[in-house]
Amino acid sequence: MAASAGENVMGGTAAPTVAARRPGSWLVMPSVGVLLIWMIVPLVMTVWFSFRFYNLLDPSVHGFAGLDNYTYLVTDPNFWVSLRNTMVLLVAVLVITVGLGTLLAVLFNQPFPGRNVARVLAISPFFVMPTVSALLWKNLLMHPIYGVFGVVAHTFGLQPVDWFAQYPLASVITIVSWEWLPFALLILLTAVQSLDQEQREAARMDGAGVIAQFFFITLPHLSRAISVVIMIETIFLLTIFAEIFVTTSGGPGNATTNLAFLIYSRALLQFDIGGASAGGVVAIILANIVAIFLVRSVARRLEV
Amino acid sequence: MTDSLGRRTLIAVLGWTVAIVLFFPIFWMVVTSFKSETDAITARLLFTPTLNAYRDVFARADYLSFAFNSVVVSVGGSVLALAFAIPAAYSMAFHPTHRTRGTLLWMLSTKMLPPVGVLVPIYLLFRSTGLLDTRTGLVAIYALMNLPIVVWMLFTFYKEVPREILEAGRMDGANTWGEVWHLLLPLTLPGIASTGLLSLILCWNEAFWSLNLTSSQAAPLTAFIASFSSPQGLFFAKLSAASTMAVAPILVFGWFSQKQLVQGLTFGAVK
C-alpha cells in the first residue's frame, strides 16, 4: 500500500467533473472501490482487535488491552522464530528458484530432441495445488519408511532420513521451491528466447566464452524478467500456508512456523483474537516494508 | 566446436534429466494411484494396475461435491474478477490520467497484504453475515484476491491494442459501451481468456481461504485433499487417486495455455 498511490486514489473518487467530461475514466472506480473496502475494513478491524482483550473461549476477558497483545507477542520466542522462518523461507526459495530457473532457462533454450515435451514436463509442478504437492512430498517421497527417498536409501544400504523430523524447514523449502522453480523457468525461458542472437554471435566472434556470454549478455537481458519473478513470488511466498499446514503444522516445536501459521494457530486453534490480530498487524507492517522495497526497486522497471 | 556432438548430447541428457526429476513426483503420484494399497507402500515399479483406489475415492460420496465446489468457486471467482477488471483495465489503458500508474501499483500492493493479517476480521464478518462455509463467500473472496493481478494482465493486453481502432469506432458513433463490447472484447479475447485461465488456476489451487472459511458445505478440493493429511487417512493409493483427480483438469489446462500464461504474467516486461 504505497502511501502516495493511496492519496491519488482518494483524489480520484472525489473528481466527478473529470469523470463527467471523460466517460471512460470513471470505469476504474468499481475495482478501486471494492479493493479499498477489501483493504480498509479488515485492516481497521484487525487494528481495533489488536488493542482489545478478545478470546472466543473466554468471554469474561474483554476490554481495552492497550499494548498488552503486542507486548505478549514480542516477548513470545515463537514470534521471533516465526519471523525468522518467514524470511528464511522467502529468501531461500527466491535464491533457489531464480538461480536454478535462470540456468534451466538457458538450458531449455538450447535445441535438443524432444525439447518441447521436456519443457512441458518441467513446468508442470506449477499447476499442482499446494495441498497436493505437500501431501505428495510428505507421504510418497519423504516418508522415512514407505517414501521413495527412504526406499532408495535402503537399496544403497543407507539409513533413511526422517525429513520432516530432522530437517523440517529445509523440507518445506524443498517443496515450495519445487512448486515455484517451474514458474521462474516459464517466465525466464520466454525472456531468453527473446534474446537477440546476433548480439551473442558478435560476442562469440570477439572471443567471449560461454560463461562470459552468460554474464555479460544473457544475465543483463534477463534482469527485467527476474524482477517480475521476484515480485510475483514474493507476493505468494510471504503468505505460504498450505504447505506448512499439511506437512508439519508448524512443527516440530516451532521449527516451521512462519508468521502466517503463527497467526492462524493463535486465532483458530487458541481462539485468541486479540493476540492473533496483533500478529496480523505485524504481518501487515512486514508486508508493507517488503512492498515498499519491491515497488521501489522492481515495479519501477516495469512498463506502466 | 560449440556444436560438437558431445556438447549436443550433454545438453539433451541434462535437459531430459531435469525434466524427469521435476516431473517425477507427479508421475509417481499417478503411478501410485493405480496400485493396490499393499503395492502402494512399496516403491516397486512392476505391479498389476487396478482402479480400486479410484473406486474407493468415489465411494466416499462427497468427492463429487468437493469437485463441484471447486468448479463453482473457481469459475465464479474468475468471472466476477473479470467483470470488475475489464472496465477498470479499459479505463486505465485508454483513458489514462496522471494517477493511473499509482493506481496500478496500489492495486498490486493490496496483493501483498498477507491474507493471514486479515483472517480474523474476515472470519468474524463471514460468521456474522452467514457467509461462512458458503460458495458465495468464497467466490467473493477469490474475486477480490485475484482482482489486482487480473487488472494488471488485462491492462497489459489492452495497451497493445492500437488506439486508432477504438477512435475509429467512436467516430462511427459507438459509445463507451459499444466501444468495449463490440471492439475491445473481440480484439482482446485471447488475452481475456489467458487472464481468466490464470485466475482459474490460482482459485483452483488456493488453500488458505478455503481451508479457513469452509468446513463441509462449500469446501473445495483443496480442503478435501487436506483431510488426507490425518493419520487415519493415510492410504497412499487412495491419496494418490484423489490427488490425481484434483490436479488433472488444471494440469491439462496449464499445458495447453502455457504460452498465453507467460504473455500475461510478465506484464509486458518480457518481449
Coordinates of C-alpha atoms in Angstrom, one line a residue:
Chain A
M1 CA 0.0 0.0 0.0
A2 CA 2.2 2.7 -1.2
A3 CA 1.0 5.8 0.6
S4 CA 1.3 8.2 -2.3
A5 CA -0.7 5.9 -4.5
G6 CA -3.4 5.8 -1.8
E7 CA -3.8 9.6 -1.8
N8 CA -4.1 9.5 -5.6
V9 CA -6.9 7.1 -5.4
M10 CA -8.7 9.1 -2.8
G11 CA -8.3 12.2 -5.0
G12 CA -9.8 10.2 -7.9
T13 CA -13.0 9.3 -6.1
A14 CA -13.7 13.0 -5.5
A15 CA -13.5 14.2 -9.0
P16 CA -16.9 13.9 -10.6
T17 CA -16.4 16.7 -13.0
V18 CA -13.4 14.9 -14.6
A19 CA -15.5 11.8 -14.8
A20 CA -18.4 13.5 -16.5
R21 CA -16.1 15.0 -19.1
R22 CA -14.3 11.8 -19.8
P23 CA -16.7 8.9 -19.7
G24 CA -14.0 6.3 -19.8
S25 CA -12.1 7.3 -16.8
W26 CA -14.7 6.6 -14.1
L27 CA -14.8 2.9 -15.1
V28 CA -11.8 2.2 -12.9
M29 CA -13.9 3.2 -9.8
P30 CA -15.7 -0.1 -9.2
S31 CA -12.5 -2.0 -8.9
V32 CA -10.8 0.7 -6.8
G33 CA -13.9 0.8 -4.6
V34 CA -14.1 -2.9 -3.8
L35 CA -10.3 -3.2 -3.3
L36 CA -10.4 -0.2 -1.0
I37 CA -13.2 -1.8 1.1
W38 CA -11.4 -5.2 0.9
M39 CA -8.3 -3.5 2.3
I40 CA -9.6 -1.0 4.7
V41 CA -12.5 -2.7 6.5
P42 CA -10.5 -5.8 7.7
L43 CA -7.5 -3.6 8.3
V44 CA -9.3 -1.3 10.7
M45 CA -10.9 -4.3 12.4
T46 CA -7.6 -6.0 12.8
V47 CA -6.0 -2.9 14.3
W48 CA -9.0 -2.5 16.6
F49 CA -9.0 -6.1 17.8
S50 CA -5.2 -5.9 18.4
F51 CA -5.8 -3.4 21.2
R52 CA -8.6 -5.4 22.8
F53 CA -8.7 -8.5 25.1
Y54 CA -10.8 -10.8 23.0
N55 CA -10.8 -14.6 23.4
L56 CA -13.6 -16.6 21.8
L57 CA -13.4 -19.3 24.6
D58 CA -13.4 -16.9 27.5
P59 CA -15.9 -14.0 27.1
S60 CA -15.2 -12.8 30.6
V61 CA -11.9 -11.4 29.5
H62 CA -12.6 -8.3 27.5
G63 CA -11.9 -4.6 27.3
F64 CA -9.1 -2.4 26.3
A65 CA -5.8 -4.1 26.3
G66 CA -3.5 -1.2 25.4
L67 CA -0.3 -2.7 24.1
D68 CA -0.6 -5.9 26.1
N69 CA -1.3 -8.0 23.0
Y70 CA 1.8 -6.6 21.3
T71 CA 3.9 -7.0 24.5
Y72 CA 2.8 -10.6 24.8
L73 CA 3.6 -11.1 21.1
V74 CA 7.1 -9.7 21.1
T75 CA 8.1 -11.4 24.3
D76 CA 7.0 -14.7 22.9
P77 CA 10.1 -16.5 21.5
N78 CA 7.8 -18.3 19.0
F79 CA 7.1 -14.9 17.4
W80 CA 10.7 -14.2 16.6
V81 CA 11.3 -17.7 15.4
S82 CA 8.3 -17.4 13.1
L83 CA 9.6 -14.0 11.8
R84 CA 12.9 -15.6 11.1
N85 CA 11.3 -18.6 9.4
T86 CA 9.2 -16.4 7.2
M87 CA 12.3 -14.5 6.0
V88 CA 14.4 -17.7 5.6
L89 CA 11.7 -19.3 3.6
L90 CA 11.3 -16.3 1.3
V91 CA 15.0 -15.7 0.7
A92 CA 15.9 -19.4 0.3
V93 CA 13.1 -20.1 -2.2
L94 CA 13.9 -16.9 -4.1
V95 CA 17.6 -17.8 -4.4
I96 CA 16.9 -21.4 -5.4
T97 CA 14.2 -20.7 -7.9
V98 CA 15.7 -17.6 -9.5
G99 CA 19.2 -19.1 -9.6
L100 CA 18.3 -22.5 -10.9
G101 CA 15.5 -21.1 -13.0
T102 CA 18.0 -18.9 -14.9
L103 CA 20.3 -21.8 -15.6
L104 CA 17.5 -24.0 -16.7
A105 CA 16.0 -21.3 -18.9
V106 CA 19.4 -21.2 -20.8
L107 CA 19.5 -25.0 -20.9
F108 CA 15.9 -25.4 -22.2
N109 CA 16.6 -22.7 -24.8
Q110 CA 19.2 -25.0 -26.5
P111 CA 17.8 -27.3 -29.2
F112 CA 17.7 -30.9 -28.3
P113 CA 15.4 -33.8 -29.3
G114 CA 12.0 -33.7 -27.6
R115 CA 12.7 -30.3 -26.1
N116 CA 9.1 -29.2 -26.1
V117 CA 7.9 -32.3 -24.3
A118 CA 10.7 -31.9 -21.7
R119 CA 9.7 -28.2 -21.2
V120 CA 6.1 -29.1 -20.5
L121 CA 7.1 -31.8 -18.0
A122 CA 9.5 -29.4 -16.3
I123 CA 6.9 -26.6 -15.8
S124 CA 4.1 -29.0 -14.6
P125 CA 4.7 -28.6 -10.9
F126 CA 3.5 -25.0 -11.1
F127 CA -0.1 -26.3 -11.8
V128 CA -0.2 -28.7 -8.9
M129 CA -2.2 -27.3 -5.9
P130 CA -0.1 -26.6 -2.8
T131 CA -2.0 -29.0 -0.6
V132 CA -1.4 -31.9 -3.1
S133 CA 2.3 -31.2 -3.6
A134 CA 2.7 -31.0 0.2
L135 CA 1.0 -34.4 0.7
L136 CA 2.8 -35.9 -2.3
W137 CA 6.2 -35.0 -0.9
K138 CA 5.4 -35.8 2.7
N139 CA 4.0 -39.3 2.0
L140 CA 5.1 -40.6 -1.3
L141 CA 8.6 -39.2 -1.4
M142 CA 9.9 -38.1 2.0
H143 CA 8.2 -40.7 4.2
P144 CA 11.1 -42.4 6.1
I145 CA 9.7 -46.0 5.6
Y146 CA 7.5 -46.0 2.5
G147 CA 8.7 -43.0 0.7
V148 CA 10.8 -43.2 -2.5
F149 CA 13.8 -41.5 -0.9
G150 CA 13.7 -43.9 2.0
V151 CA 13.5 -46.9 -0.3
V152 CA 16.4 -45.6 -2.4
A153 CA 18.4 -45.1 0.7
H154 CA 17.7 -48.6 1.8
T155 CA 18.8 -50.0 -1.6
F156 CA 22.1 -48.4 -1.1
G157 CA 22.4 -49.6 2.5
L158 CA 22.0 -46.1 3.9
Q159 CA 19.9 -45.1 6.9
P160 CA 16.7 -43.4 5.6
V161 CA 16.2 -39.8 6.7
D162 CA 13.1 -38.7 8.5
W163 CA 13.0 -35.4 6.6
F164 CA 10.3 -33.5 8.4
A165 CA 11.7 -34.5 11.9
Q166 CA 15.4 -33.9 11.1
Y167 CA 15.3 -31.1 8.5
P168 CA 11.8 -29.6 8.8
L169 CA 12.4 -26.1 7.4
A170 CA 14.7 -27.4 4.6
S171 CA 12.0 -29.9 3.7
V172 CA 9.3 -27.2 3.4
I173 CA 11.8 -25.1 1.4
T174 CA 12.3 -28.0 -0.9
I175 CA 8.6 -28.4 -1.6
V176 CA 8.0 -24.7 -2.1
S177 CA 11.0 -24.5 -4.4
W178 CA 9.7 -27.4 -6.4
E179 CA 6.4 -25.6 -6.9
W180 CA 7.9 -22.2 -7.9
L181 CA 11.0 -23.3 -9.9
P182 CA 8.8 -24.1 -12.9
F183 CA 7.2 -20.7 -12.6
A184 CA 10.6 -19.0 -12.7
L185 CA 11.6 -21.2 -15.6
L186 CA 8.5 -20.5 -17.5
I187 CA 9.0 -16.7 -17.3
L188 CA 12.8 -16.7 -17.8
L189 CA 12.6 -19.1 -20.7
T190 CA 10.4 -16.7 -22.6
A191 CA 12.9 -13.9 -21.8
V192 CA 15.8 -15.9 -23.0
Q193 CA 14.0 -16.7 -26.2
S194 CA 13.7 -13.0 -27.0
L195 CA 17.5 -12.5 -26.7
D196 CA 19.0 -11.0 -29.8
Q197 CA 21.0 -13.9 -31.4
E198 CA 23.2 -11.5 -33.5
Q199 CA 24.4 -9.8 -30.4
R200 CA 25.5 -13.2 -28.9
E201 CA 27.1 -14.1 -32.2
A202 CA 29.1 -10.9 -32.3
A203 CA 30.2 -11.5 -28.7
R204 CA 31.3 -15.0 -29.7
M205 CA 33.3 -13.7 -32.6
D206 CA 35.0 -11.3 -30.3
G207 CA 36.1 -14.3 -28.3
A208 CA 33.7 -14.3 -25.4
G209 CA 33.3 -17.8 -23.9
V210 CA 30.1 -19.4 -22.9
I211 CA 30.4 -18.1 -19.3
A212 CA 31.3 -14.6 -20.4
Q213 CA 28.3 -14.6 -22.8
F214 CA 26.1 -15.7 -19.9
F215 CA 27.2 -13.0 -17.5
F216 CA 27.6 -10.1 -19.9
I217 CA 24.7 -10.7 -22.4
T218 CA 22.2 -13.2 -21.1
L219 CA 22.0 -12.1 -17.5
P220 CA 21.6 -8.3 -18.2
H221 CA 18.9 -9.1 -20.7
L222 CA 17.1 -11.2 -18.1
S223 CA 17.1 -8.6 -15.4
R224 CA 13.6 -7.3 -16.1
A225 CA 12.2 -10.8 -16.2
I226 CA 14.0 -11.7 -13.0
S227 CA 12.4 -8.6 -11.4
V228 CA 9.0 -9.9 -12.4
V229 CA 9.7 -13.3 -11.0
I230 CA 10.9 -11.9 -7.7
M231 CA 7.9 -9.6 -7.4
I232 CA 5.3 -12.2 -8.1
E233 CA 7.0 -14.9 -6.0
T234 CA 7.4 -12.5 -3.0
I235 CA 3.7 -11.8 -3.0
F236 CA 2.9 -15.5 -2.7
L237 CA 5.9 -16.7 -0.6
L238 CA 5.2 -14.2 2.2
T239 CA 1.9 -15.9 2.8
I240 CA 2.9 -19.6 2.5
F241 CA 0.4 -21.6 4.5
A242 CA -1.0 -24.8 2.9
E243 CA 2.4 -26.5 2.6
I244 CA 3.1 -26.0 6.3
F245 CA -0.5 -26.7 7.4
V246 CA -0.4 -30.1 5.6
T247 CA 3.1 -31.3 6.3
T248 CA 4.3 -30.2 9.7
S249 CA 1.6 -28.0 11.3
G250 CA 4.4 -25.6 12.1
G251 CA 6.4 -28.2 14.0
P252 CA 8.3 -30.0 15.3
G253 CA 8.1 -27.4 18.1
N254 CA 8.1 -24.2 16.1
A255 CA 10.7 -25.2 13.5
T256 CA 8.5 -24.5 10.5
T257 CA 6.1 -21.9 12.0
N258 CA 6.0 -18.8 9.8
L259 CA 4.1 -15.7 10.6
A260 CA 1.1 -16.9 8.6
F261 CA 0.9 -20.1 10.6
L262 CA 1.5 -18.5 13.9
I263 CA -1.4 -16.1 13.5
Y264 CA -3.6 -19.0 12.2
S265 CA -2.8 -21.1 15.3
R266 CA -3.4 -18.1 17.7
A267 CA -6.8 -17.3 16.1
L268 CA -8.3 -20.6 15.2
L269 CA -6.6 -23.1 17.4
Q270 CA -6.2 -21.0 20.6
F271 CA -9.1 -18.6 19.8
D272 CA -7.1 -15.6 21.0
I273 CA -8.5 -13.0 18.6
G274 CA -6.6 -10.1 20.3
G275 CA -3.3 -11.8 20.1
A276 CA -3.8 -13.1 16.6
S277 CA -4.8 -9.6 15.5
A278 CA -1.6 -8.1 16.9
G279 CA 0.2 -10.7 14.9
G280 CA -1.8 -9.7 11.9
V281 CA -0.8 -6.1 12.3
V282 CA 2.8 -7.1 12.5
A283 CA 2.4 -9.3 9.3
I284 CA 0.9 -6.3 7.5
I285 CA 3.7 -4.0 8.6
L286 CA 6.2 -6.6 7.4
A287 CA 4.5 -6.9 4.1
N288 CA 4.5 -3.2 3.7
I289 CA 8.2 -2.9 4.3
V290 CA 8.8 -5.6 1.7
A291 CA 6.2 -4.0 -0.6
I292 CA 7.8 -0.5 -0.4
F293 CA 11.2 -2.1 -1.1
L294 CA 9.8 -4.1 -4.1
V295 CA 7.8 -1.2 -5.6
R296 CA 10.9 1.0 -5.4
S297 CA 13.3 -1.5 -6.9
V298 CA 11.3 -3.8 -9.1
A299 CA 8.0 -2.3 -10.2
R300 CA 9.8 0.9 -11.3
R301 CA 11.5 -1.2 -14.0
L302 CA 8.2 -2.4 -15.4
E303 CA 6.4 -0.5 -18.2
V304 CA 3.2 1.0 -17.0
Chain B
M1 CA 33.3 -26.5 -31.9
T2 CA 30.4 -25.3 -29.8
D3 CA 28.1 -27.5 -31.8
S4 CA 30.1 -30.7 -31.4
L5 CA 28.2 -34.0 -31.0
G6 CA 29.4 -34.3 -27.4
R7 CA 28.0 -31.0 -26.4
R8 CA 24.7 -31.6 -28.0
T9 CA 24.4 -35.0 -26.3
L10 CA 25.3 -33.4 -23.0
I11 CA 22.5 -30.8 -23.4
A12 CA 20.0 -33.4 -24.3
V13 CA 20.9 -35.6 -21.4
L14 CA 20.9 -32.6 -19.0
G15 CA 17.6 -31.3 -20.3
W16 CA 15.8 -34.6 -20.0
T17 CA 17.3 -35.3 -16.6
V18 CA 16.0 -32.0 -15.3
A19 CA 12.6 -32.6 -16.8
I20 CA 12.3 -36.1 -15.4
V21 CA 13.4 -35.1 -12.0
L22 CA 11.0 -32.2 -11.8
F23 CA 8.1 -34.2 -13.2
F24 CA 8.9 -37.4 -11.1
P25 CA 6.7 -36.5 -8.1
I26 CA 3.7 -36.1 -10.4
F27 CA 4.5 -39.2 -12.4
W28 CA 4.9 -41.2 -9.1
M29 CA 1.5 -39.9 -7.8
V30 CA -0.3 -41.0 -11.0
V31 CA 1.5 -44.4 -10.9
T32 CA 0.7 -44.9 -7.2
S33 CA -3.0 -44.1 -7.9
F34 CA -3.2 -47.3 -10.0
K35 CA -1.7 -49.5 -7.4
S36 CA -3.4 -51.6 -4.7
E37 CA -2.8 -50.3 -1.1
T38 CA -0.2 -53.1 -0.5
D39 CA 1.7 -52.3 -3.7
A40 CA 1.5 -48.6 -2.9
I41 CA 3.7 -48.7 0.2
T42 CA 6.5 -50.3 -1.8
A43 CA 8.5 -48.4 -4.3
R44 CA 8.4 -51.1 -6.9
L45 CA 7.6 -50.2 -10.5
L46 CA 6.1 -53.5 -11.6
F47 CA 2.6 -54.2 -10.4
T48 CA -0.8 -55.1 -11.6
P49 CA -2.7 -51.9 -12.3
T50 CA -6.1 -51.6 -10.6
L51 CA -8.8 -48.9 -10.4
N52 CA -9.6 -49.8 -6.8
A53 CA -8.3 -46.6 -5.4
Y54 CA -10.4 -44.5 -7.7
R55 CA -13.4 -46.7 -6.9
D56 CA -12.8 -46.1 -3.2
V57 CA -12.4 -42.4 -3.5
F58 CA -15.7 -42.2 -5.4
A59 CA -17.3 -44.3 -2.7
R60 CA -16.5 -41.5 -0.3
A61 CA -19.7 -40.0 -1.7
D62 CA -18.6 -36.5 -1.1
Y63 CA -15.8 -36.4 -3.6
L64 CA -18.0 -35.1 -6.4
S65 CA -19.5 -32.3 -4.3
F66 CA -15.9 -31.1 -3.4
A67 CA -15.1 -31.1 -7.1
F68 CA -18.4 -29.3 -7.9
N69 CA -17.5 -26.6 -5.3
S70 CA -14.0 -26.2 -6.8
V71 CA -15.5 -25.6 -10.3
V72 CA -18.2 -23.2 -9.0
V73 CA -15.9 -21.1 -6.8
S74 CA -13.1 -21.0 -9.4
V75 CA -15.3 -20.1 -12.3
G76 CA -17.4 -17.8 -10.2
G77 CA -14.4 -16.0 -8.7
S78 CA -12.7 -15.6 -12.1
V79 CA -15.8 -14.4 -13.9
L80 CA -16.6 -11.9 -11.1
A81 CA -12.9 -10.7 -11.1
L82 CA -13.1 -10.2 -14.9
A83 CA -16.4 -8.3 -14.7
F84 CA -14.8 -5.8 -12.4
A85 CA -11.4 -5.8 -14.1
I86 CA -12.4 -5.3 -17.7
P87 CA -13.9 -1.8 -17.3
A88 CA -11.0 -0.9 -15.0
A89 CA -8.3 -2.0 -17.3
Y90 CA -10.1 -0.4 -20.3
S91 CA -10.3 2.9 -18.4
M92 CA -6.7 2.9 -17.4
A93 CA -5.3 1.7 -20.8
F94 CA -7.4 4.1 -23.0
H95 CA -8.2 7.0 -20.6
P96 CA -5.0 7.2 -18.6
T97 CA -4.6 10.1 -16.1
H98 CA -1.6 11.1 -14.1
R99 CA -2.9 8.7 -11.4
T100 CA -3.0 5.6 -13.5
R101 CA 0.5 4.4 -12.7
G102 CA -0.1 5.0 -9.0
T103 CA -3.5 3.2 -9.0
L104 CA -2.0 0.2 -10.7
L105 CA 0.9 -0.1 -8.2
W106 CA -1.5 0.4 -5.4
M107 CA -3.8 -2.4 -6.7
L108 CA -0.8 -4.8 -6.8
S109 CA 0.3 -3.8 -3.4
T110 CA -3.0 -4.9 -1.9
K111 CA -1.9 -8.4 -3.0
M112 CA 1.0 -8.1 -0.6
L113 CA -1.4 -7.7 2.3
P114 CA -1.0 -11.1 3.8
P115 CA -4.4 -12.9 4.0
V116 CA -3.5 -14.1 7.4
G117 CA -3.3 -10.4 8.6
V118 CA -7.0 -10.0 7.9
L119 CA -8.1 -13.6 8.5
V120 CA -9.7 -12.8 11.9
P121 CA -11.9 -9.9 10.8
I122 CA -13.0 -11.7 7.6
Y123 CA -13.7 -14.8 9.6
L124 CA -15.8 -12.9 12.1
L125 CA -17.6 -10.9 9.3
F126 CA -18.4 -14.1 7.5
R127 CA -19.6 -15.7 10.7
S128 CA -21.9 -12.8 11.5
T129 CA -23.3 -12.5 7.9
G130 CA -23.8 -16.2 7.4
L131 CA -21.2 -16.3 4.6
L132 CA -19.1 -18.9 6.5
D133 CA -18.9 -22.2 4.6
T134 CA -20.8 -20.8 1.6
R135 CA -19.8 -20.8 -2.1
T136 CA -20.9 -17.2 -2.4
G137 CA -18.5 -16.1 0.3
L138 CA -15.6 -18.0 -1.3
V139 CA -16.5 -16.6 -4.8
A140 CA -16.3 -13.0 -3.4
I141 CA -13.0 -13.7 -1.6
Y142 CA -11.5 -15.2 -4.7
A143 CA -12.6 -12.4 -7.0
L144 CA -11.1 -9.8 -4.6
M145 CA -8.0 -11.9 -4.2
N146 CA -7.3 -12.1 -7.9
L147 CA -8.6 -8.7 -9.0
P148 CA -5.3 -6.9 -8.8
I149 CA -3.5 -9.5 -11.0
V150 CA -6.4 -9.7 -13.4
V151 CA -6.4 -5.9 -13.8
W152 CA -2.7 -5.9 -14.4
M153 CA -2.8 -8.6 -17.0
L154 CA -5.8 -7.1 -18.9
F155 CA -4.1 -3.7 -18.8
T156 CA -1.1 -5.2 -20.4
F157 CA -3.1 -6.7 -23.2
Y158 CA -5.2 -3.6 -23.7
K159 CA -2.1 -1.4 -24.0
E160 CA -1.2 -3.4 -27.2
V161 CA -4.5 -2.6 -28.9
P162 CA -3.9 0.4 -31.3
R163 CA -5.9 3.3 -30.0
E164 CA -6.8 4.2 -33.6
I165 CA -9.2 1.3 -33.8
L166 CA -11.2 2.4 -30.8
E167 CA -11.1 6.0 -32.1
A168 CA -12.4 4.9 -35.5
G169 CA -15.3 3.2 -33.7
R170 CA -16.1 6.3 -31.8
M171 CA -16.2 8.3 -35.0
D172 CA -18.7 5.8 -36.3
G173 CA -20.9 6.7 -33.3
A174 CA -20.0 3.9 -30.8
N175 CA -20.5 4.9 -27.2
T176 CA -18.3 3.7 -24.4
W177 CA -20.3 0.5 -24.0
G178 CA -20.2 -0.2 -27.8
E179 CA -16.5 0.5 -27.9
V180 CA -15.8 -2.0 -25.2
W181 CA -18.4 -4.6 -26.2
H182 CA -18.1 -4.6 -30.0
L183 CA -14.4 -3.6 -30.5
L184 CA -12.2 -4.2 -27.5
L185 CA -13.6 -7.5 -26.3
P186 CA -13.4 -9.3 -29.6
L187 CA -9.9 -7.9 -30.2
T188 CA -8.5 -9.0 -26.9
L189 CA -10.4 -12.2 -26.4
P190 CA -7.2 -14.3 -26.3
G191 CA -5.8 -12.0 -23.6
I192 CA -9.0 -12.2 -21.6
A193 CA -9.0 -16.0 -22.0
S194 CA -5.5 -16.4 -20.7
T195 CA -6.2 -14.0 -17.9
G196 CA -9.2 -16.0 -16.9
L197 CA -7.2 -19.1 -17.2
L198 CA -4.6 -17.9 -14.7
S199 CA -7.3 -16.7 -12.4
L200 CA -8.9 -20.1 -12.6
I201 CA -5.6 -21.9 -11.8
L202 CA -5.0 -19.6 -8.8
C203 CA -8.6 -20.1 -7.5
W204 CA -8.5 -23.9 -8.1
N205 CA -5.2 -24.2 -6.1
E206 CA -6.0 -21.6 -3.4
A207 CA -5.8 -23.2 0.0
F208 CA -5.7 -20.5 2.7
W209 CA -9.2 -19.1 2.5
S210 CA -10.8 -22.4 1.5
L211 CA -9.3 -24.2 4.5
N212 CA -10.2 -21.5 6.9
L213 CA -13.6 -20.3 5.7
T214 CA -15.2 -23.6 4.7
S215 CA -15.9 -26.8 6.6
S216 CA -18.3 -29.0 4.8
Q217 CA -20.9 -27.3 2.6
A218 CA -18.7 -25.2 0.4
A219 CA -15.3 -27.0 0.8
P220 CA -13.5 -27.3 -2.5
L221 CA -10.9 -30.0 -3.5
T222 CA -8.1 -28.2 -1.6
A223 CA -9.9 -28.9 1.7
F224 CA -10.8 -32.4 0.6
I225 CA -7.2 -33.2 -0.1
A226 CA -6.0 -31.7 3.2
S227 CA -8.3 -34.1 5.0
F228 CA -6.0 -36.9 3.8
S229 CA -3.1 -35.5 5.9
S230 CA -4.7 -37.0 9.1
P231 CA -3.1 -40.4 10.1
Q232 CA -6.3 -42.4 9.6
G233 CA -6.4 -41.1 6.0
L234 CA -3.0 -42.4 5.2
F235 CA -3.8 -44.7 2.3
F236 CA -1.2 -44.0 -0.4
A237 CA -3.2 -45.3 -3.3
K238 CA -6.4 -43.5 -2.4
L239 CA -4.5 -40.4 -1.6
S240 CA -2.8 -40.5 -5.0
A241 CA -6.1 -41.2 -6.8
A242 CA -7.8 -38.3 -5.1
S243 CA -4.8 -36.0 -5.7
T244 CA -4.6 -37.1 -9.4
M245 CA -8.3 -36.2 -9.9
A246 CA -7.9 -32.9 -8.1
V247 CA -4.9 -31.9 -10.2
A248 CA -5.6 -33.4 -13.6
P249 CA -8.0 -30.8 -15.0
I250 CA -5.9 -27.8 -14.1
L251 CA -2.7 -29.5 -15.1
V252 CA -4.1 -30.2 -18.6
F253 CA -5.3 -26.6 -18.8
G254 CA -1.8 -25.4 -17.9
W255 CA -0.1 -27.5 -20.5
F256 CA -2.3 -26.0 -23.2
S257 CA -2.2 -22.5 -22.1
Q258 CA 1.5 -22.0 -21.0
K259 CA 2.3 -19.7 -23.9
Q260 CA -0.6 -17.3 -23.1
L261 CA 0.1 -17.6 -19.4
V262 CA 3.7 -16.3 -19.8
Q263 CA 2.5 -13.4 -22.0
G264 CA 0.0 -12.3 -19.4
L265 CA 2.1 -12.9 -16.3
T266 CA 5.0 -10.8 -17.3
F267 CA 3.0 -7.6 -17.6
G268 CA 4.6 -6.9 -21.0
A269 CA 8.1 -6.8 -19.3
V270 CA 9.3 -9.7 -21.4
K271 CA 9.1 -9.0 -25.0

